[in-house]
Coordinates of C-alpha atoms and ligand atoms in Angstrom, one line a residue:
X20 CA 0.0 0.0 0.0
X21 CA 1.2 3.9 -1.1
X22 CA 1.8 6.2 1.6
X23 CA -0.8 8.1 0.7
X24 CA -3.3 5.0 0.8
X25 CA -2.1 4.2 4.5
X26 CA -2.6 7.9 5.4
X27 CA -6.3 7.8 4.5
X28 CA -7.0 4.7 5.3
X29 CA -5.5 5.5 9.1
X30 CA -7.2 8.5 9.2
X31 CA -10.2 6.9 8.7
X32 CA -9.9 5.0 11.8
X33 CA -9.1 7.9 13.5
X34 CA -12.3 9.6 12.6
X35 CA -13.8 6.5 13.7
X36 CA -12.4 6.2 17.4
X37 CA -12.7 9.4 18.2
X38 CA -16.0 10.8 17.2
X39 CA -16.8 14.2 17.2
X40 CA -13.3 15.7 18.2
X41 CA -13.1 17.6 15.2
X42 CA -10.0 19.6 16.3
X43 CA -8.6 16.8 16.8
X44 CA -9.1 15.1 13.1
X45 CA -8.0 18.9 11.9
X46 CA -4.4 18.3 13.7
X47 CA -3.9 14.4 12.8
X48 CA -5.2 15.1 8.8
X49 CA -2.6 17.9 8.7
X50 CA 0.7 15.8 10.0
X51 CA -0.7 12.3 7.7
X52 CA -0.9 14.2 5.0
X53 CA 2.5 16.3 4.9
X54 CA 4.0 12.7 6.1
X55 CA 3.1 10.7 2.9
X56 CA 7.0 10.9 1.3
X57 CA 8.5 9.9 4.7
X58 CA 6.2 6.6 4.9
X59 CA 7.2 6.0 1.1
X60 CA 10.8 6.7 1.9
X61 CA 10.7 4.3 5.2
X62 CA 8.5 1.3 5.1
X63 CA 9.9 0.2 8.6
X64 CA 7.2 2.9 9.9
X65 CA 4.2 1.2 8.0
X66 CA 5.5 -2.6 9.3
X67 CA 6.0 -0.7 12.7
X68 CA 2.5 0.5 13.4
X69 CA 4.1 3.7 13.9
X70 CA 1.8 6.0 13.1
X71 CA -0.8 4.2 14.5
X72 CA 0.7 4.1 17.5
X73 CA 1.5 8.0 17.3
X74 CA -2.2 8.8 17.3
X75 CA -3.3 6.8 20.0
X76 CA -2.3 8.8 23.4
X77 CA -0.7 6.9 26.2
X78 CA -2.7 7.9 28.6
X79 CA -5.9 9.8 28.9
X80 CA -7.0 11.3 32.3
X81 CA -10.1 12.7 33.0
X82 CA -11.1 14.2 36.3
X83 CA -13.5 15.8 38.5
X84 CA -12.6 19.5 39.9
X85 CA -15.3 20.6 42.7
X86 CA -14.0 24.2 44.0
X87 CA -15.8 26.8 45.7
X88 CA -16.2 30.6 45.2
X89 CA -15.7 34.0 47.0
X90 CA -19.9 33.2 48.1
X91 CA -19.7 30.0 49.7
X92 CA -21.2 28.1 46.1
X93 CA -19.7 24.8 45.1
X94 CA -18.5 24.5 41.6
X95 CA -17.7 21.7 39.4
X96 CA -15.6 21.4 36.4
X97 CA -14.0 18.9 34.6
X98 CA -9.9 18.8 34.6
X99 CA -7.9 16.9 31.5
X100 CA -4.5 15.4 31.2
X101 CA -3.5 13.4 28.2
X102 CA -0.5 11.9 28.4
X103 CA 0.5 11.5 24.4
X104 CA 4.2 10.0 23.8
X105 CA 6.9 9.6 25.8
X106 CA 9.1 8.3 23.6
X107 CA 11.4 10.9 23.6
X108 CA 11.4 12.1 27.1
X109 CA 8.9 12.7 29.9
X110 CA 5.2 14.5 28.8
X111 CA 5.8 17.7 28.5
X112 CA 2.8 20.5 27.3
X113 CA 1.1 22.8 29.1
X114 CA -2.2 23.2 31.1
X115 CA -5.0 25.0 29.7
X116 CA -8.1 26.7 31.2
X117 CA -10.4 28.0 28.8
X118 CA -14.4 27.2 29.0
X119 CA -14.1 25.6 25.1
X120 CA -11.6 22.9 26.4
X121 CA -12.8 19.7 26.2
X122 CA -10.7 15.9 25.2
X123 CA -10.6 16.5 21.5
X124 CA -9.0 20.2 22.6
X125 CA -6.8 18.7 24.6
X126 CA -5.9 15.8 22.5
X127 CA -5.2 18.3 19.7
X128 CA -2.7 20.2 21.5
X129 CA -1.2 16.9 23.1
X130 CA -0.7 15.2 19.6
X131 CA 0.9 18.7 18.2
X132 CA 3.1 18.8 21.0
X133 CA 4.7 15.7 20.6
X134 CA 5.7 16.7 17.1
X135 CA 7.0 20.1 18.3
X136 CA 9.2 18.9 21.0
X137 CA 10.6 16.6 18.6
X138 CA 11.5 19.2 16.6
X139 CA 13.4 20.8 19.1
X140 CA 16.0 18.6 19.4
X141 CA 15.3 17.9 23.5
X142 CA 14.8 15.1 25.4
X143 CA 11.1 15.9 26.0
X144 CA 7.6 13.9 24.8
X145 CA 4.3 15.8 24.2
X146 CA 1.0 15.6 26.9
X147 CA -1.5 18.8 27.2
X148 CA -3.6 19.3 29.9
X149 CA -6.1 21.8 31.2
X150 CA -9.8 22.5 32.2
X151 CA -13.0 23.6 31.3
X152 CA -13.0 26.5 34.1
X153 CA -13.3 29.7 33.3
X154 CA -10.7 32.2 35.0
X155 CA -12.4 35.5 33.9
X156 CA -13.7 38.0 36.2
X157 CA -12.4 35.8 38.9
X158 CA -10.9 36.6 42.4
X159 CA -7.2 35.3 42.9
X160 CA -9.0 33.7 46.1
X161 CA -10.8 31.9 43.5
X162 CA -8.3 31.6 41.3
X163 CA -6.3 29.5 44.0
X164 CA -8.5 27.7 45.4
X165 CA -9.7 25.8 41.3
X166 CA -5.9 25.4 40.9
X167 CA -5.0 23.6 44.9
X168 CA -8.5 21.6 43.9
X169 CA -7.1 20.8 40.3
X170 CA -3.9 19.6 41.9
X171 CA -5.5 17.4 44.1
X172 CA -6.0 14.9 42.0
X173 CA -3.2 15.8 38.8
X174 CA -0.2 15.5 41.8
X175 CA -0.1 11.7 41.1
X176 CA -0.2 11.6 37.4
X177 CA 2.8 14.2 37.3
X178 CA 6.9 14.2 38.3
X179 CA 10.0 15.3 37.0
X180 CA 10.5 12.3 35.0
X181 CA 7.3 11.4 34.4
X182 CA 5.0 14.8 32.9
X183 CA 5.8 18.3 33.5
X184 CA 2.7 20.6 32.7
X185 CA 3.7 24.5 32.2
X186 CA 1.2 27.1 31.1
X187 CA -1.3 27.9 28.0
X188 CA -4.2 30.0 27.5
X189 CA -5.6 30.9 31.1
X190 CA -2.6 29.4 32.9
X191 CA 0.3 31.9 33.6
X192 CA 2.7 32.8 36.5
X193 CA 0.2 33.3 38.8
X194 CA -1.5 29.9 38.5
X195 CA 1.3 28.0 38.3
X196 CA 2.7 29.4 41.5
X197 CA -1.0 28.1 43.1
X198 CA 0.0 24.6 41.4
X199 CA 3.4 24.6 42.7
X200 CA 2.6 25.1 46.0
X201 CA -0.3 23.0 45.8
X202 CA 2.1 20.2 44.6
X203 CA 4.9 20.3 47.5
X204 CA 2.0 20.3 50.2
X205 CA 0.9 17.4 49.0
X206 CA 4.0 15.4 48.2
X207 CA 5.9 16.9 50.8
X208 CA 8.9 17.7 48.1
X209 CA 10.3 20.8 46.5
X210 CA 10.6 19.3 43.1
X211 CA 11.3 22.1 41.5
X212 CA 11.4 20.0 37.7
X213 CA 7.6 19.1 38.2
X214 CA 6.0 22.3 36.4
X215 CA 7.9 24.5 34.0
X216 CA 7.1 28.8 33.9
X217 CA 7.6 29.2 37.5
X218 CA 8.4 32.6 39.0
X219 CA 11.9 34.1 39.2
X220 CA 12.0 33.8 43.1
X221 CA 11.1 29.7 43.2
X222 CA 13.0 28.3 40.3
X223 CA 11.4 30.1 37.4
X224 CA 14.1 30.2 34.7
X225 CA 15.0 33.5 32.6
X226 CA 13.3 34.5 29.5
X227 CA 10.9 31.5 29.8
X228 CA 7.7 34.3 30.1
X229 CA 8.8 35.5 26.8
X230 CA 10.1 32.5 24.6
X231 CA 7.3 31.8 23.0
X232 CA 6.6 35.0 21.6
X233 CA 10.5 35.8 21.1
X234 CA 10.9 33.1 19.8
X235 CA 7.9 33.2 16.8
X236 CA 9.5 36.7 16.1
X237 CA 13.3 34.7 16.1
X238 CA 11.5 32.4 13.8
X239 CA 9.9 35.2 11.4
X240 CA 13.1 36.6 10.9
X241 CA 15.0 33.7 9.8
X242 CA 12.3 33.2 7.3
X243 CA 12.6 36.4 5.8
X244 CA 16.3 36.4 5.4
X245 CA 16.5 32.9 3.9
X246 CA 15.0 35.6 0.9
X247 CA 17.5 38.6 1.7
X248 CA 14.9 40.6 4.0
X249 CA 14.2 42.0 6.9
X250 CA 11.9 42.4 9.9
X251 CA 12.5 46.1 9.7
X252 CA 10.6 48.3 9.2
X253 CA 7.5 45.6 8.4
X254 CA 4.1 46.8 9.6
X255 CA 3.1 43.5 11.7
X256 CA 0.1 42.5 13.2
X257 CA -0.7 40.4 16.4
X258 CA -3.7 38.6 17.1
X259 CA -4.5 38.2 20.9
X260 CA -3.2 40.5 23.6
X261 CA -1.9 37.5 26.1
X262 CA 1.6 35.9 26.8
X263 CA 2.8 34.7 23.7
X264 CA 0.9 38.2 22.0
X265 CA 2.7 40.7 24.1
X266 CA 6.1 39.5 23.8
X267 CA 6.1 38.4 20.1
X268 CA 4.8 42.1 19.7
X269 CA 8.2 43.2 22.2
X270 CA 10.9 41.2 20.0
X271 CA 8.9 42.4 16.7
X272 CA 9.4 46.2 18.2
X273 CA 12.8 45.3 19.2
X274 CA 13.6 44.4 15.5
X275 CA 12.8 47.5 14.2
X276 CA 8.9 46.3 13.4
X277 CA 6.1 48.7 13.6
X278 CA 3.7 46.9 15.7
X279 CA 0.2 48.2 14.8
X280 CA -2.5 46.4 16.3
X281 CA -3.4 43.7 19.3
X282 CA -6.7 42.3 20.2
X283 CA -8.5 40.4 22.8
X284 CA -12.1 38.2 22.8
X285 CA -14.0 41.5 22.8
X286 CA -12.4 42.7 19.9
X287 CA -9.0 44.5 18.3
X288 CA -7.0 47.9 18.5
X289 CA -5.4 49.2 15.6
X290 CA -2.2 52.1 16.8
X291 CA -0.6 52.9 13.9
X292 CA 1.8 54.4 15.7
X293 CA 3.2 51.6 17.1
X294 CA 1.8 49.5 20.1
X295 CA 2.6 51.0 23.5
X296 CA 3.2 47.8 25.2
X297 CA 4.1 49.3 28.5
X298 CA 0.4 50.5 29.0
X299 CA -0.7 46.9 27.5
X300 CA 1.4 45.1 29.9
X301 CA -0.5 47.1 32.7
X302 CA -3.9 47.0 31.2
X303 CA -3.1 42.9 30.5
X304 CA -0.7 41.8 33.0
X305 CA -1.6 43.8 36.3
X306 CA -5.4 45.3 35.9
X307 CA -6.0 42.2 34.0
X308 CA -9.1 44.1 31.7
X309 CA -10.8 44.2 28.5
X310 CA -8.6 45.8 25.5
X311 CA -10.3 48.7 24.7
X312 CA -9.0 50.3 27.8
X313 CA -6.0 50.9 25.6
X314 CA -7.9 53.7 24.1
X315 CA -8.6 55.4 26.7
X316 CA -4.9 56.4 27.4
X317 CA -4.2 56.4 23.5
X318 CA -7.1 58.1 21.8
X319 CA -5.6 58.3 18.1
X320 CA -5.9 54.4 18.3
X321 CA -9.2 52.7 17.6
X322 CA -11.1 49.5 19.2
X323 CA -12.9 47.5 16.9
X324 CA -15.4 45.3 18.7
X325 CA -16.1 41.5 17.4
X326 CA -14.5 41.7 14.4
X327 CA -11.2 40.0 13.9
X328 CA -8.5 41.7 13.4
X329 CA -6.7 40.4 9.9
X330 CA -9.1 43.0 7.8
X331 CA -6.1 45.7 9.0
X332 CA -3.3 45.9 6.2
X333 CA -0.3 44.5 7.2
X334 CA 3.0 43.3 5.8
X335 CA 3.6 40.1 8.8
X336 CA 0.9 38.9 10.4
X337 CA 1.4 36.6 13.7
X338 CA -2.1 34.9 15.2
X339 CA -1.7 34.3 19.1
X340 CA -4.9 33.8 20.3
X341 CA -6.3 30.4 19.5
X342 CA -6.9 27.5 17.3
X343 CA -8.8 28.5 14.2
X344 CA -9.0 32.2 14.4
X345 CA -8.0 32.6 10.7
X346 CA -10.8 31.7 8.7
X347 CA -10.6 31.8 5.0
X348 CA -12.1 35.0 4.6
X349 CA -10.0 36.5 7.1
X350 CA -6.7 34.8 4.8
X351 CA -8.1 36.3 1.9
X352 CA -8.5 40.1 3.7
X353 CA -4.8 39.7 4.7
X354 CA -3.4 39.0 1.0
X355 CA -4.8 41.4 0.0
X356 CA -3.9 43.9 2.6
X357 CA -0.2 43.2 1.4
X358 CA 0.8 40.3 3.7
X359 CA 3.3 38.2 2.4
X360 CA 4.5 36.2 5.8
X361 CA 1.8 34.4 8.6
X362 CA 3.8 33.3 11.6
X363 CA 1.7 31.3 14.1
X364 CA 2.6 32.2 18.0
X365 CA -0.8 30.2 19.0
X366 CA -1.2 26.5 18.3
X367 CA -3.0 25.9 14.7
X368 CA -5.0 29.1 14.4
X369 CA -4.8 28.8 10.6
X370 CA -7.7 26.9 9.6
X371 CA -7.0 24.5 6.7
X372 CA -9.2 26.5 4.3
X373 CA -7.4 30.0 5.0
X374 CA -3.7 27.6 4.6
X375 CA -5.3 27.3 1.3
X376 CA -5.4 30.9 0.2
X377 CA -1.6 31.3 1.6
X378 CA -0.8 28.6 -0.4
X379 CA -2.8 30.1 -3.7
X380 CA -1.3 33.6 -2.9
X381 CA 2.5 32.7 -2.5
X382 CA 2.2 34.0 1.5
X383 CA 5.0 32.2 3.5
X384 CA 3.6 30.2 6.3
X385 CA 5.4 29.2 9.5
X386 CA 3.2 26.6 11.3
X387 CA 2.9 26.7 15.3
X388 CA 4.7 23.4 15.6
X389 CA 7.7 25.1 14.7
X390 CA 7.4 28.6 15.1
X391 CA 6.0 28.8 18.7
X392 CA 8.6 25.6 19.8
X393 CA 10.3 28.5 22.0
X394 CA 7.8 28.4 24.4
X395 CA 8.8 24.2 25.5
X396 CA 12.3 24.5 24.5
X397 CA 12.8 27.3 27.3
X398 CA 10.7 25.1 29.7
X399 CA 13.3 22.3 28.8
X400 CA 16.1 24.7 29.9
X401 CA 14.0 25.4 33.1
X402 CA 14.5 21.9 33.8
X403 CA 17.9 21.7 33.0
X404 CA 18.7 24.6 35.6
X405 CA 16.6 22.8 37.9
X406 CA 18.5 19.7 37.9
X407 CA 22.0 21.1 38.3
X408 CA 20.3 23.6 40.6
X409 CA 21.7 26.4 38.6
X410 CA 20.3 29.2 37.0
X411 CA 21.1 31.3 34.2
X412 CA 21.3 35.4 32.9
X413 CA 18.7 36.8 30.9
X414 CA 21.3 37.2 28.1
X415 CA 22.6 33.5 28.2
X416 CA 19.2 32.6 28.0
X417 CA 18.2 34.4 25.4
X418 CA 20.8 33.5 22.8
X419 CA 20.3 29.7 23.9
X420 CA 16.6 30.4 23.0
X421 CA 17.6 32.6 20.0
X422 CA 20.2 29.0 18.5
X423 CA 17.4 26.6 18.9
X424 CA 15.1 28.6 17.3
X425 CA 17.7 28.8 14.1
X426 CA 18.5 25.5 14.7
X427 CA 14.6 24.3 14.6
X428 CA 14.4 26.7 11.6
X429 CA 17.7 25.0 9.7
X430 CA 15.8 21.8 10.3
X431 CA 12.0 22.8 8.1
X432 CA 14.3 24.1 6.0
X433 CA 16.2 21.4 4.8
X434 CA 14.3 18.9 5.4
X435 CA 11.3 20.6 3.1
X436 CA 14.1 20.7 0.5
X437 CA 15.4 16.9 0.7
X438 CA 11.5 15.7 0.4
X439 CA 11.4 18.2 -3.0
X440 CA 9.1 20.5 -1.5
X441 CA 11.1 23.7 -0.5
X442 CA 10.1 26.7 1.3
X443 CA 7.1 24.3 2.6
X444 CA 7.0 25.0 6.4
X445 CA 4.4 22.6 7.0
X446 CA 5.7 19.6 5.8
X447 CA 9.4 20.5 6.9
X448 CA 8.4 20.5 10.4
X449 CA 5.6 17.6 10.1
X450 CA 8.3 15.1 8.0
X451 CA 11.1 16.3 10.9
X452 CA 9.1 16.3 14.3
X453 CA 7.7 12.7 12.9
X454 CA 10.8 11.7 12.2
X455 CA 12.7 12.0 15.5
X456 CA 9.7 10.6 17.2
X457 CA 9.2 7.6 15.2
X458 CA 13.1 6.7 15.0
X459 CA 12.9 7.2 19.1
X460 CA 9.7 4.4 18.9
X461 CA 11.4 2.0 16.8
X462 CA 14.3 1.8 18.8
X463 CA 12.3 1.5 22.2
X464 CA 10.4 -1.8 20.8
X465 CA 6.8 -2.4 20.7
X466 CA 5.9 -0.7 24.2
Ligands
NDP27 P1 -3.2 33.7 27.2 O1 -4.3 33.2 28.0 O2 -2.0 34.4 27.9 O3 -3.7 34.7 26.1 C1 -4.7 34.3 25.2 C2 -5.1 35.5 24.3 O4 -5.9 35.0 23.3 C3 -6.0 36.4 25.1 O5 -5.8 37.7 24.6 C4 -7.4 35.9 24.8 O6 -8.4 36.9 24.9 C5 -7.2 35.5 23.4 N1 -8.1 34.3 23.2 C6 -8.1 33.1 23.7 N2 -9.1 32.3 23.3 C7 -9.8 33.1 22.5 C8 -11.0 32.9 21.7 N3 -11.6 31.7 21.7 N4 -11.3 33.9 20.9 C9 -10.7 35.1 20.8 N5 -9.6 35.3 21.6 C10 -9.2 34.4 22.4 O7 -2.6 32.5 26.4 P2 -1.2 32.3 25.7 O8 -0.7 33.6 25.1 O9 -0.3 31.5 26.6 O10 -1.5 31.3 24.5 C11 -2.0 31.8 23.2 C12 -1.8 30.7 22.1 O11 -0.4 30.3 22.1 C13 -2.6 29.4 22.4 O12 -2.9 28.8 21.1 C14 -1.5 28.5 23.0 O13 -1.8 27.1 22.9 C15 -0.3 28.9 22.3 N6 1.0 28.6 22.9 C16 1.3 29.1 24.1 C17 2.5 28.8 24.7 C18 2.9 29.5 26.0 O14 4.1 29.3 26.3 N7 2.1 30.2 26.7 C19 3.5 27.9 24.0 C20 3.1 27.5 22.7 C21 1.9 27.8 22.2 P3 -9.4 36.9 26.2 O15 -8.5 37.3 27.4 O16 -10.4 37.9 25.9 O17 -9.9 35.5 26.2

């Protein structure tokens, strides 16, 4: 059987064992497909089960989170940890907490991230967790108390060597301080290498709050000078206005980029005078508020409400928000607003259809899996200081952060050109993630 017969005929099955987790599908369709020459180039994957195997998640934990708010009323949500493949290290992905999360969410994420820690070189496998409770408008009391109840019960699922969580949408410093803490009352141990994106003062590790978005913008740049240019000077959007959005927008600035618009759930500001991301780390980072309080202290910019943001012309545009927040309309307002390079911070916000119009309109497209790999590969250097109980400069750190990223660049790259397919992203980081996994697989045996 071809490669590309095995693909459909596994994603078949797929579809078929895991109804109705359409995000899900979405990711696995994606990797089969870009895949197809690596299966015709190595049968031992076919005879192997490999990818088979791949799709199936190790583990799959599902739990009950009961909690109780600032009134006295009992709450219950539902809390998620899919271990995926540890075939290359311990699970490593973060923790979610978003009211849309749900398994095939979470399964999504899980199945991406073993592909983009492979791709990073690291000794780490891919799990994603999270929760279906909703931090908005909530008191840090609150706050607390869902993440000590949601450690309760993930404490014996998680270790150093076993599954490290870290953060994701709804799951910053803050909560993963609650978690930490949570976790050593428990277990009675200050395992520091249990949860990555801790603070400075507890074992946090340098430059970890801002790899993932440095690292996109790291990313971005390589892919513009593999073609002679520049971020310079670009006129760059940022969809979003949370971790990965407010420091892909810094290193974008930091290049010499005009940053010239942010958004939120409620809606988008366009400052065509460049983002003031001081006032947005307040309004985001310490009030914790809705974006259009940016105009308020910058009245020349504009809020948009509910509208997305890619109708603003733009040369680079970088989606950090969430999964399928580029529609194909929203592809086809970008071209023709003059961008010619998508970057994705967030984790598959590019819906096929809108990859489609990139594709038809010559736009360069970085996927997540490769582009937003800053974000675990710092968390794998957290754990690295916190096993040699060391800890690193801000510089150090950064240019660490700043090789892997070329490195993880060098890698689509090359290996889009030795499959005949250059300057394709997409497959270049499917065909390479895939590969380190599945070589790990073979040589572990049938497990
Ligand atoms: P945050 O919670 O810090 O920020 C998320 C931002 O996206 C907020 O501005 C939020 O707006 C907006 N957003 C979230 N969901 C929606 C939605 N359904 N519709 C519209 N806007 C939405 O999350 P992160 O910055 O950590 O994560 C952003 C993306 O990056 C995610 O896809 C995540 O998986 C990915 N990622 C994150 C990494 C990390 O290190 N944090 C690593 C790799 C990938 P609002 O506040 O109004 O909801």
């Amino acid at each position: 059987m071809s490669g590309r017969d095995k693909s459909a005929v596994i994603f078949a099955d797929v579809v078929r064992r895991n109804p109705g987790e359409s995000e899900f599908h979405q990711a696995v369709l994606e990797v089969l497909e870009s895949i197809i020459p690596a299966l015709d180039k190595h049968p031992e994957y076919t005879e192997a089960k490999i990818i088979e195997r791949i799709c199936e998640p190790e583990r799959q934990i599902i739990f009950r989170v009961p909690w109780e708010d600032d009134r006295g009323e009992v709450h219950i949500n539902r809390g998620f940890r899919v271990e995926f493949n540890s075939a290359l290290g311990p699970y490593k992905g973060g923790l979610r907490f978003h009211p849309s999360v749900n398994l095939g969410i979470v399964k999504f994420l899980g199945f991406e991230q073993t592909f983009k820690n492979g791709l990073t070189g690291m000794p780490i496998g891919g799990g994603k967790g999270g929760s279906d409770f909703d931090p908005k408008g909530r008191s840090d009391r609150e706050i607390m108390r869902f993440c000590q109840s949601f450690m309760n019960e993930l404490y014996r699922h998680i270790g150093e060597y076993t599954d490290v969580p870290a953060g994701d949408i709804g799951v910053g410093g803050r909560e993963i301080g609650y978690l930490f803490g949570q976790y050593k009352r428990i277990t009675n141990r200050y395992e520091s290498g249990v949860l990555t994106g801790k603070g400075l003062g507890y074992g946090g590790a340098q430059v970890r709050r801002e790899a993932t978005g440095y690292g996109a913008v790291f990313f971005a740049d390589e892919v513009l000078r593999t073609s002679g240019d520049r971020l310079d000077g670009k006129r760059v959007l940022v969809s979003g206005s949370g971790n990965v959005a407010i420091y892909a927008a810094e290193k974008a600035q930091q290049l010499g980029a005009v940053v010239i618009g942010c958004s939120d759930s409620s809606g988008y500001i366009r400052d065509d005078k460049g983002l003031d991301l001081e006032l947005l780390k307040e309004i985001k980072e310490l009030r914790r508020v809705r974006i259009d309080e940016y105009v308020r202290a910058r009245p020349h910019a504009a809020f948009v409400p509910g509208s997305p943001i890619w109708e603003v012309p733009c040369d680079v545009a970088i989606p950090c928000a969430t999964q399928n927040e580029i529609s194909a309309t929203d592809a086809a307002n970008l071209v023709e607003g003059g961008c010619r390079l998508v970057v994705e911070g967030a984790n598959m916000p590019t819906t096929p259809e809108a990859l489609r119009v990139f594709e038809g309109a010559g736009v360069r497209f970085a996927p997540g899996k490769a582009a937003n790999a800053g974000g675990v590969a710092a968390s794998a250097l957290e754990m690295q200081q916190n096993a040699s109980r060391d800890s690193w400069s801000f510089g150090y750190s950064e240019e660490r952060l700043q090789e892997i990223m070329k490195e993880i660049h060098a890698s689509c790259h090359t290996t889009a050109e030795e499959y005949g397919m250059p300057g394709n992203y997409v497959a270049g980081a499917n065909i390479a993630g895939f590969r380190r996994v599945a070589e790990a697989m073979l040589a572990l045996g049938l497990i």
